[in-house]
mmCIF file of C-alpha atoms and ligand atoms in Angstrom:
data_model
loop_
_atom_site.group_PDB
_atom_site.id
_atom_site.type_symbol
_atom_site.label_atom_id
_atom_site.label_comp_id
_atom_site.label_asym_id
_atom_site.label_seq_id
_atom_site.Cartn_x
_atom_site.Cartn_y
_atom_site.Cartn_z
ATOM 1 C CA MET A 1 0.033 0.131 -0.228
ATOM 2 C CA PHE A 2 1.294 3.390 -0.386
ATOM 3 C CA PRO A 3 1.222 6.366 3.022
ATOM 4 C CA ALA A 4 -1.416 9.287 1.770
ATOM 5 C CA ALA A 5 -0.071 12.399 0.790
ATOM 6 C CA PHE A 6 2.505 14.314 3.086
ATOM 7 C CA ASP A 7 4.019 17.693 3.150
ATOM 8 C CA TYR A 8 8.143 16.923 3.354
ATOM 9 C CA GLN A 9 10.830 19.203 5.358
ATOM 10 C CA ALA A 10 14.548 18.059 6.377
ATOM 11 C CA PRO A 11 15.211 20.878 7.864
ATOM 12 C CA GLY A 12 19.278 21.346 8.690
ATOM 13 C CA THR A 13 19.014 23.072 11.753
ATOM 14 C CA LEU A 14 17.806 21.710 15.098
ATOM 15 C CA ALA A 15 16.493 24.948 15.226
ATOM 16 C CA GLU A 16 14.214 24.715 12.027
ATOM 17 C CA ALA A 17 13.122 21.495 12.881
ATOM 18 C CA LEU A 18 11.561 22.736 16.278
ATOM 19 C CA GLY A 19 10.249 25.602 14.575
ATOM 20 C CA VAL A 20 8.825 23.945 11.690
ATOM 21 C CA LEU A 21 7.118 22.024 14.408
ATOM 22 C CA LYS A 22 6.162 25.403 16.883
ATOM 23 C CA GLN A 23 3.508 25.712 13.364
ATOM 24 C CA ARG A 24 2.893 22.273 12.595
ATOM 25 C CA GLY A 25 3.291 20.159 15.386
ATOM 26 C CA ASP A 26 -0.078 19.209 16.152
ATOM 27 C CA GLU A 27 -0.250 17.488 12.306
ATOM 28 C CA ALA A 28 3.806 16.926 11.919
ATOM 29 C CA LYS A 29 5.170 12.928 12.544
ATOM 30 C CA VAL A 30 9.148 13.685 13.416
ATOM 31 C CA MET A 31 11.504 10.796 11.538
ATOM 32 C CA ALA A 32 14.911 9.670 12.535
ATOM 33 C CA GLY A 33 15.389 6.414 10.504
ATOM 34 C CA GLY A 34 12.044 5.845 9.552
ATOM 35 C CA GLN A 35 12.195 2.217 10.427
ATOM 36 C CA SER A 36 8.616 2.732 12.714
ATOM 37 C CA LEU A 37 7.163 5.745 10.804
ATOM 38 C CA ILE A 38 7.199 4.091 7.143
ATOM 39 C CA PRO A 39 5.827 0.744 7.909
ATOM 40 C CA LEU A 40 2.999 2.389 9.548
ATOM 41 C CA LEU A 41 3.204 5.493 6.520
ATOM 42 C CA LYS A 42 3.088 2.506 3.955
ATOM 43 C CA LEU A 43 -0.060 0.492 5.661
ATOM 44 C CA ARG A 44 -2.255 4.454 6.403
ATOM 45 C CA PHE A 45 -2.398 3.881 10.299
ATOM 46 C CA ALA A 46 -0.147 7.545 10.946
ATOM 47 C CA GLN A 47 -1.821 9.916 8.415
ATOM 48 C CA PRO A 48 0.408 12.831 9.150
ATOM 49 C CA ALA A 49 0.502 16.284 6.903
ATOM 50 C CA LEU A 50 3.495 16.522 7.330
ATOM 51 C CA VAL A 51 6.784 14.782 8.099
ATOM 52 C CA VAL A 52 9.597 16.293 9.592
ATOM 53 C CA ASP A 53 12.696 14.607 8.783
ATOM 54 C CA ILE A 54 15.624 14.741 11.395
ATOM 55 C CA ALA A 55 18.008 12.701 10.128
ATOM 56 C CA ARG A 56 20.281 15.814 8.804
ATOM 57 C CA LEU A 57 21.251 17.475 11.823
ATOM 58 C CA PRO A 58 24.251 15.654 12.670
ATOM 59 C CA ALA A 59 24.836 17.205 15.943
ATOM 60 C CA LEU A 60 22.603 14.592 17.228
ATOM 61 C CA GLY A 61 24.461 11.429 15.744
ATOM 62 C CA LYS A 62 27.160 11.653 19.365
ATOM 63 C CA VAL A 63 27.593 8.888 22.054
ATOM 64 C CA GLY A 64 29.208 10.851 24.563
ATOM 65 C CA ARG A 65 29.825 11.895 28.682
ATOM 66 C CA GLN A 66 28.546 15.062 30.153
ATOM 67 C CA ASP A 67 27.874 15.843 33.927
ATOM 68 C CA GLY A 68 27.720 12.455 35.294
ATOM 69 C CA HIS A 69 25.940 11.069 32.689
ATOM 70 C CA LEU A 70 26.582 9.027 29.479
ATOM 71 C CA THR A 71 23.998 10.892 26.439
ATOM 72 C CA ILE A 72 23.265 9.672 23.568
ATOM 73 C CA GLY A 73 21.977 11.454 20.732
ATOM 74 C CA ALA A 74 18.332 11.116 19.345
ATOM 75 C CA LEU A 75 20.597 10.207 15.950
ATOM 76 C CA VAL A 76 22.713 7.490 16.852
ATOM 77 C CA ARG A 77 21.804 4.223 15.408
ATOM 78 C CA HIS A 78 21.076 1.038 17.242
ATOM 79 C CA VAL A 79 24.329 0.053 14.958
ATOM 80 C CA ASP A 80 26.131 2.561 16.416
ATOM 81 C CA ILE A 81 25.668 1.009 19.955
ATOM 82 C CA GLU A 82 26.446 -2.302 19.317
ATOM 83 C CA ARG A 83 29.598 -1.891 18.122
ATOM 84 C CA ASP A 84 30.664 0.926 20.812
ATOM 85 C CA ARG A 85 33.532 -1.039 22.484
ATOM 86 C CA GLU A 86 33.978 1.690 25.191
ATOM 87 C CA LEU A 87 30.250 0.999 25.777
ATOM 88 C CA ALA A 88 30.656 -2.918 25.519
ATOM 89 C CA ARG A 89 33.563 -2.325 28.844
ATOM 90 C CA SER A 90 31.831 0.536 30.751
ATOM 91 C CA LEU A 91 27.808 -0.425 30.000
ATOM 92 C CA PRO A 92 27.273 -4.196 27.968
ATOM 93 C CA ILE A 93 23.824 -3.946 29.201
ATOM 94 C CA LEU A 94 23.484 -1.707 25.578
ATOM 95 C CA PRO A 95 25.158 -3.534 23.454
ATOM 96 C CA GLU A 96 24.096 -6.256 24.035
ATOM 97 C CA ALA A 97 20.421 -5.493 23.692
ATOM 98 C CA ALA A 98 21.490 -3.611 20.685
ATOM 99 C CA HIS A 99 22.520 -6.816 18.883
ATOM 100 C CA TRP A 100 19.267 -8.367 19.962
ATOM 101 C CA ILE A 101 17.472 -5.769 17.867
ATOM 102 C CA ALA A 102 15.336 -7.013 14.681
ATOM 103 C CA ASP A 103 18.210 -7.408 11.876
ATOM 104 C CA PRO A 104 21.592 -5.682 10.295
ATOM 105 C CA LEU A 105 18.919 -3.925 7.686
ATOM 106 C CA VAL A 106 17.062 -2.270 10.540
ATOM 107 C CA ARG A 107 19.578 -1.821 12.804
ATOM 108 C CA ASN A 108 21.674 0.098 10.401
ATOM 109 C CA ARG A 109 19.176 2.714 9.924
ATOM 110 C CA GLY A 110 16.908 2.515 13.327
ATOM 111 C CA THR A 111 17.939 5.223 16.175
ATOM 112 C CA LEU A 112 17.544 3.950 19.750
ATOM 113 C CA ALA A 113 15.615 7.614 20.303
ATOM 114 C CA GLY A 114 13.120 6.618 17.675
ATOM 115 C CA SER A 115 12.612 3.583 18.940
ATOM 116 C CA VAL A 116 12.141 4.936 22.410
ATOM 117 C CA CYS A 117 9.636 7.615 21.278
ATOM 118 C CA HIS A 118 7.823 5.093 18.782
ATOM 119 C CA ALA A 119 7.098 3.186 22.925
ATOM 120 C CA ASP A 120 5.893 0.329 21.646
ATOM 121 C CA PRO A 121 5.675 -1.982 24.558
ATOM 122 C CA SER A 122 7.161 -4.619 22.836
ATOM 123 C CA GLY A 123 10.356 -2.685 21.850
ATOM 124 C CA ASP A 124 13.565 -3.412 23.649
ATOM 125 C CA TRP A 125 15.478 -0.276 24.601
ATOM 126 C CA GLY A 126 12.522 0.954 26.287
ATOM 127 C CA ALA A 127 13.168 -1.624 29.536
ATOM 128 C CA VAL A 128 16.795 -1.459 29.487
ATOM 129 C CA LEU A 129 16.167 2.484 29.858
ATOM 130 C CA LEU A 130 13.841 1.760 32.403
ATOM 131 C CA ALA A 131 17.101 -0.421 34.685
ATOM 132 C CA LEU A 132 19.299 2.432 33.729
ATOM 133 C CA ASN A 133 16.862 5.114 34.983
ATOM 134 C CA ALA A 134 17.621 6.873 31.981
ATOM 135 C CA GLU A 135 16.359 10.430 31.372
ATOM 136 C CA LEU A 136 14.835 11.805 28.515
ATOM 137 C CA VAL A 137 16.152 15.105 26.944
ATOM 138 C CA ALA A 138 12.750 16.579 25.256
ATOM 139 C CA THR A 139 13.520 20.055 23.023
ATOM 140 C CA SER A 140 10.973 22.258 21.948
ATOM 141 C CA ALA A 141 11.446 26.004 20.348
ATOM 142 C CA GLY A 142 10.357 26.775 23.982
ATOM 143 C CA GLY A 143 13.309 25.555 25.590
ATOM 144 C CA GLN A 144 13.910 22.328 27.072
ATOM 145 C CA ARG A 145 12.636 19.696 29.590
ATOM 146 C CA THR A 146 14.287 16.507 31.440
ATOM 147 C CA ILE A 147 11.747 13.288 31.042
ATOM 148 C CA PRO A 148 12.950 10.692 33.323
ATOM 149 C CA ALA A 149 11.849 7.135 31.130
ATOM 150 C CA GLY A 150 9.558 5.923 34.217
ATOM 151 C CA SER A 151 7.256 8.760 33.763
ATOM 152 C CA PHE A 152 7.646 8.851 29.450
ATOM 153 C CA PHE A 153 5.435 5.760 27.985
ATOM 154 C CA THR A 154 1.955 6.468 29.048
ATOM 155 C CA GLY A 155 0.475 3.904 26.880
ATOM 156 C CA PRO A 156 1.079 1.552 23.597
ATOM 157 C CA TYR A 157 2.863 3.081 21.250
ATOM 158 C CA THR A 158 2.082 6.446 23.394
ATOM 159 C CA THR A 159 4.760 8.775 25.119
ATOM 160 C CA ALA A 160 4.970 12.235 27.814
ATOM 161 C CA LEU A 161 6.011 14.035 24.823
ATOM 162 C CA LYS A 162 4.640 17.382 23.396
ATOM 163 C CA PRO A 163 3.446 17.868 19.552
ATOM 164 C CA ASP A 164 6.330 20.444 19.385
ATOM 165 C CA GLU A 165 9.420 18.177 21.070
ATOM 166 C CA ILE A 166 12.013 16.597 19.318
ATOM 167 C CA VAL A 167 13.932 14.232 22.395
ATOM 168 C CA THR A 168 17.700 15.316 21.315
ATOM 169 C CA GLU A 169 19.160 13.082 23.494
ATOM 170 C CA VAL A 170 18.834 10.066 25.921
ATOM 171 C CA ARG A 171 20.288 10.602 29.201
ATOM 172 C CA ILE A 172 21.958 7.634 31.699
ATOM 173 C CA PRO A 173 23.747 8.129 35.085
ATOM 174 C CA VAL A 174 27.271 7.234 34.727
ATOM 175 C CA VAL A 175 27.776 5.083 38.196
ATOM 176 C CA SER A 176 31.504 4.883 39.697
ATOM 177 C CA GLY A 177 31.742 1.915 41.520
ATOM 178 C CA ALA A 178 31.327 -1.826 40.377
ATOM 179 C CA SER A 179 28.182 -2.436 38.199
ATOM 180 C CA GLY A 180 26.916 -4.475 35.655
ATOM 181 C CA GLY A 181 23.939 -5.580 33.367
ATOM 182 C CA SER A 182 22.379 -7.641 31.124
ATOM 183 C CA TYR A 183 20.180 -8.056 28.681
ATOM 184 C CA GLN A 184 17.960 -11.451 28.454
ATOM 185 C CA LYS A 185 15.934 -11.797 25.449
ATOM 186 C CA LEU A 186 13.027 -15.043 24.363
ATOM 187 C CA GLU A 187 12.160 -14.326 20.332
ATOM 188 C CA ARG A 188 10.455 -16.791 18.392
ATOM 189 C CA LYS A 189 13.604 -16.256 15.902
ATOM 190 C CA VAL A 190 16.019 -14.150 14.969
ATOM 191 C CA GLY A 191 14.927 -11.140 14.444
ATOM 192 C CA ASP A 192 12.091 -11.211 16.039
ATOM 193 C CA PHE A 193 9.971 -8.575 18.702
ATOM 194 C CA ALA A 194 10.841 -10.146 22.012
ATOM 195 C CA THR A 195 8.185 -12.852 23.318
ATOM 196 C CA VAL A 196 9.917 -11.928 26.677
ATOM 197 C CA ALA A 197 12.130 -9.829 27.766
ATOM 198 C CA VAL A 198 14.378 -8.129 30.955
ATOM 199 C CA ALA A 199 17.276 -5.561 31.296
ATOM 200 C CA VAL A 200 18.803 -5.924 34.484
ATOM 201 C CA GLN A 201 21.294 -3.570 36.042
ATOM 202 C CA VAL A 202 23.283 -3.780 39.681
ATOM 203 C CA GLU A 203 25.055 -1.603 41.066
ATOM 204 C CA MET A 204 27.642 -2.796 44.186
ATOM 205 C CA ASN A 205 28.601 -1.488 47.017
ATOM 206 C CA GLY A 206 30.922 -4.264 48.631
ATOM 207 C CA SER A 207 29.087 -7.703 48.211
ATOM 208 C CA LYS A 208 25.630 -5.967 47.989
ATOM 209 C CA ILE A 209 23.756 -4.665 45.485
ATOM 210 C CA ALA A 210 23.587 -0.584 45.971
ATOM 211 C CA ARG A 211 21.060 -0.204 43.739
ATOM 212 C CA ALA A 212 19.174 -2.211 41.571
ATOM 213 C CA GLY A 213 17.155 -1.570 38.403
ATOM 214 C CA ILE A 214 15.052 -3.974 36.288
ATOM 215 C CA GLY A 215 12.630 -3.468 33.539
ATOM 216 C CA LEU A 216 11.073 -5.969 31.133
ATOM 217 C CA THR A 217 9.620 -5.759 27.439
ATOM 218 C CA ALA A 218 6.539 -7.325 26.197
ATOM 219 C CA VAL A 219 4.561 -8.549 29.062
ATOM 220 C CA GLY A 220 2.186 -5.259 28.950
ATOM 221 C CA PRO A 221 0.634 -2.376 28.064
ATOM 222 C CA THR A 222 4.280 -0.514 27.992
ATOM 223 C CA ASN A 223 7.469 -2.013 28.997
ATOM 224 C CA ILE A 224 7.106 -1.639 32.813
ATOM 225 C CA LYS A 225 9.709 -0.769 35.659
ATOM 226 C CA ALA A 226 9.663 -3.403 38.569
ATOM 227 C CA VAL A 227 10.127 -1.539 41.076
ATOM 228 C CA ALA A 228 9.096 -3.982 43.830
ATOM 229 C CA ALA A 229 11.798 -6.039 42.749
ATOM 230 C CA GLU A 230 14.791 -3.542 42.416
ATOM 231 C CA LYS A 231 13.931 -2.718 46.097
ATOM 232 C CA ALA A 232 13.897 -6.029 47.151
ATOM 233 C CA LEU A 233 17.103 -6.364 46.030
ATOM 234 C CA ALA A 234 18.439 -2.634 47.196
ATOM 235 C CA GLY A 235 20.794 -2.656 50.351
ATOM 236 C CA HIS A 236 20.969 -6.914 50.152
ATOM 237 C CA GLU A 237 23.601 -9.517 49.667
ATOM 238 C CA PRO A 238 22.374 -11.443 46.326
ATOM 239 C CA THR A 239 21.492 -14.617 47.844
ATOM 240 C CA SER A 240 20.511 -17.357 45.941
ATOM 241 C CA GLU A 241 17.143 -16.370 48.207
ATOM 242 C CA VAL A 242 16.844 -12.725 47.524
ATOM 243 C CA ILE A 243 17.264 -13.693 43.929
ATOM 244 C CA ALA A 244 14.557 -15.902 43.767
ATOM 245 C CA GLU A 245 12.637 -13.216 45.701
ATOM 246 C CA ALA A 246 13.449 -10.545 43.233
ATOM 247 C CA GLY A 247 12.524 -13.421 40.200
ATOM 248 C CA ARG A 248 9.172 -13.487 41.719
ATOM 249 C CA LEU A 249 7.975 -10.177 42.332
ATOM 250 C CA ALA A 250 9.375 -9.104 38.831
ATOM 251 C CA ALA A 251 6.390 -11.533 37.121
ATOM 252 C CA GLY A 252 4.100 -10.068 39.996
ATOM 253 C CA ALA A 253 4.500 -6.850 38.131
ATOM 254 C CA ALA A 254 4.212 -8.236 34.945
ATOM 255 C CA GLU A 255 0.707 -8.246 32.687
ATOM 256 C CA PRO A 256 1.280 -9.992 30.057
ATOM 257 C CA LYS A 257 -2.007 -11.374 27.776
ATOM 258 C CA ASP A 258 -2.382 -15.021 26.222
ATOM 259 C CA ASP A 259 -1.436 -15.196 22.639
ATOM 260 C CA ILE A 260 -0.445 -17.180 19.512
ATOM 261 C CA ARG A 261 3.861 -17.109 21.312
ATOM 262 C CA GLY A 262 2.605 -18.482 24.578
ATOM 263 C CA SER A 263 -0.032 -18.287 27.227
ATOM 264 C CA ALA A 264 0.271 -15.079 30.612
ATOM 265 C CA ALA A 265 1.403 -17.755 32.955
ATOM 266 C CA TYR A 266 4.364 -18.960 30.528
ATOM 267 C CA LYS A 267 4.909 -15.409 30.029
ATOM 268 C CA LYS A 268 4.816 -14.462 33.714
ATOM 269 C CA ASP A 269 7.426 -18.061 34.432
ATOM 270 C CA VAL A 270 10.372 -16.863 31.707
ATOM 271 C CA VAL A 271 9.977 -12.554 33.050
ATOM 272 C CA ARG A 272 10.653 -15.182 36.950
ATOM 273 C CA VAL A 273 13.116 -17.147 35.453
ATOM 274 C CA PHE A 274 15.076 -14.230 33.137
ATOM 275 C CA VAL A 275 14.955 -12.049 36.248
ATOM 276 C CA GLN A 276 17.648 -14.346 37.945
ATOM 277 C CA ARG A 277 19.503 -15.116 35.227
ATOM 278 C CA GLY A 278 19.638 -11.681 34.011
ATOM 279 C CA LEU A 279 20.994 -11.266 38.057
ATOM 280 C CA HIS A 280 23.298 -13.286 37.429
ATOM 281 C CA ALA A 281 25.212 -12.101 34.357
ATOM 282 C CA ALA A 282 24.579 -8.925 35.875
ATOM 283 C CA LEU A 283 26.637 -10.149 39.034
ATOM 284 C CA ALA A 284 29.212 -11.862 36.814
ATOM 285 C CA ARG A 285 30.352 -8.030 34.987
ATOM 286 C CA ALA A 286 29.944 -6.115 38.198
ATOM 287 C CA LYS A 287 32.995 -8.005 39.486
ATOM 288 C CA GLU A 288 34.469 -6.711 36.259
ATOM 289 C CA VAL A 289 33.325 -4.057 35.059
ATOM 290 C CA ARG A 290 33.619 -0.481 36.209
ATOM 291 C CA SER A 291 32.595 2.648 34.735
HETATM 292 C C1 FAD B 1 11.409 -5.992 10.776
HETATM 293 C C2 FAD B 1 11.202 -4.821 12.422
HETATM 294 C C3 FAD B 1 12.018 -5.532 12.548
HETATM 295 C C4 FAD B 1 12.189 -5.317 13.890
HETATM 296 N N1 FAD B 1 12.521 -5.771 14.850
HETATM 297 C C5 FAD B 1 12.606 -4.983 16.146
HETATM 298 C C6 FAD B 1 12.721 -5.887 17.855
HETATM 299 O O1 FAD B 1 13.629 -6.847 17.780
HETATM 300 N N2 FAD B 1 13.191 -5.100 18.855
HETATM 301 C C7 FAD B 1 12.811 -3.342 19.367
HETATM 302 O O2 FAD B 1 13.294 -3.281 19.692
HETATM 303 N N3 FAD B 1 12.324 -3.060 17.512
HETATM 304 C C8 FAD B 1 12.020 -3.876 16.501
HETATM 305 N N4 FAD B 1 12.137 -3.228 15.512
HETATM 306 C C9 FAD B 1 11.743 -1.549 15.977
HETATM 307 C C10 FAD B 1 12.535 -0.499 14.979
HETATM 308 O O3 FAD B 1 13.806 -1.104 15.755
HETATM 309 C C11 FAD B 1 12.689 1.124 15.746
HETATM 310 O O4 FAD B 1 11.335 1.072 16.652
HETATM 311 C C12 FAD B 1 12.812 1.655 15.324
HETATM 312 O O5 FAD B 1 14.672 1.832 14.646
HETATM 313 C C13 FAD B 1 12.510 3.039 15.426
HETATM 314 O O6 FAD B 1 13.833 3.613 15.243
HETATM 315 P P1 FAD B 1 13.349 4.883 13.786
HETATM 316 O O7 FAD B 1 14.978 6.171 14.285
HETATM 317 O O8 FAD B 1 13.690 4.758 12.594
HETATM 318 O O9 FAD B 1 12.784 6.101 14.441
HETATM 319 P P2 FAD B 1 11.212 6.187 13.449
HETATM 320 O O10 FAD B 1 11.006 4.801 12.380
HETATM 321 O O11 FAD B 1 12.075 7.467 12.152
HETATM 322 O O12 FAD B 1 10.321 6.925 14.883
HETATM 323 C C14 FAD B 1 9.427 5.912 15.164
HETATM 324 C C15 FAD B 1 8.469 7.117 15.723
HETATM 325 O O13 FAD B 1 9.158 8.058 16.955
HETATM 326 C C16 FAD B 1 8.773 9.257 16.421
HETATM 327 N N5 FAD B 1 9.902 9.878 16.970
HETATM 328 C C17 FAD B 1 11.641 9.459 15.842
HETATM 329 N N6 FAD B 1 12.737 10.004 16.711
HETATM 330 C C18 FAD B 1 11.869 11.246 17.315
HETATM 331 C C19 FAD B 1 12.677 12.260 18.071
HETATM 332 N N7 FAD B 1 14.067 11.928 17.973
HETATM 333 N N8 FAD B 1 11.998 12.721 18.803
HETATM 334 C C20 FAD B 1 10.619 12.360 18.452
HETATM 335 N N9 FAD B 1 9.980 11.656 18.185
HETATM 336 C C21 FAD B 1 10.602 11.059 17.187
HETATM 337 C C22 FAD B 1 8.340 9.008 15.604
HETATM 338 O O14 FAD B 1 7.337 10.252 15.067
HETATM 339 C C23 FAD B 1 7.697 7.775 15.075
HETATM 340 O O15 FAD B 1 6.726 8.521 15.622
HETATM 341 C C24 FAD B 1 12.058 -3.862 14.231
HETATM 342 C C25 FAD B 1 11.644 -2.992 13.032
HETATM 343 C C26 FAD B 1 11.690 -3.441 11.620
HETATM 344 C C27 FAD B 1 11.127 -2.704 10.848
#
């Protein structure tokens, strides 16, 4: 099917892009890699009057560090993260999750920020950002605000973003002590969206877990932050009982549905098992990875 007719603009500066959205944000769609937007246009699920292509804003294509945060620009693609050697050392959950996304064609064009703005509850990045306590920088002609990942997803395919805003950057707090993370994904075949996936990140204080982050994929109307499981880990030695309890609590936070890929009960049990596996992998990495 062909998309419905739309105007197309490809601004050369961020100010220009924001100016266009200030005028026509209500009827416009931003396009980054186009890996979700173009299929939606072709299926006519989205029929914007205007597409604002931000791909010509190279300043948004950088990974950096600023004010105690790792910063990921809006045009940083899945493949950039997958191949980033410094991230493989300091935050291995990021390249690991990137590698699980789709196939090389999608990873070569799709962006992390675009994926999060698309807010598919089966998207992988949402869970990772929840586990990492990330923030999204939303920029409009009127200024900037930061939105915690925990309040960004408001429903399936809906976010806290306003029509005149662009996510210009994702910010992830950098921790100084030992830390580690892992992304565990069950997919029907290579390249599929998740049947269930789990992101786990731990920060250690000696032999105890100082902070744990757990995000869930494809088991609810949005990516879910398993807050009770996170709290049950904080301040504790990672004994097998503590890890098992975190798995049970995370499964309790999941709200999956029966579908062709499995029953709700099965998916909840996958969450339980993956949280335990993810914690073991994250704890092993925390022994070797320092930011
Ligand atoms: C065959 C296939 C398989 C896939 N498999 C997976 C998978 O396994 N796991 C997974 O997580 N994803 C998967 N995806 C989805 C894909 O990874 C992402 O949704 C996609 O990369 C989104 O990024 P993009 O840059 O292409 O965004 P676009 O398609 O350009 O935009 C997506 C949405 O976000 C908005 N948007 C984009 N960037 C911004 C911004 N900076 N500020 C504000 N709004 C913005 C757009 O308006 C649009 O609504 C798959 C996609 C395909 C086509």
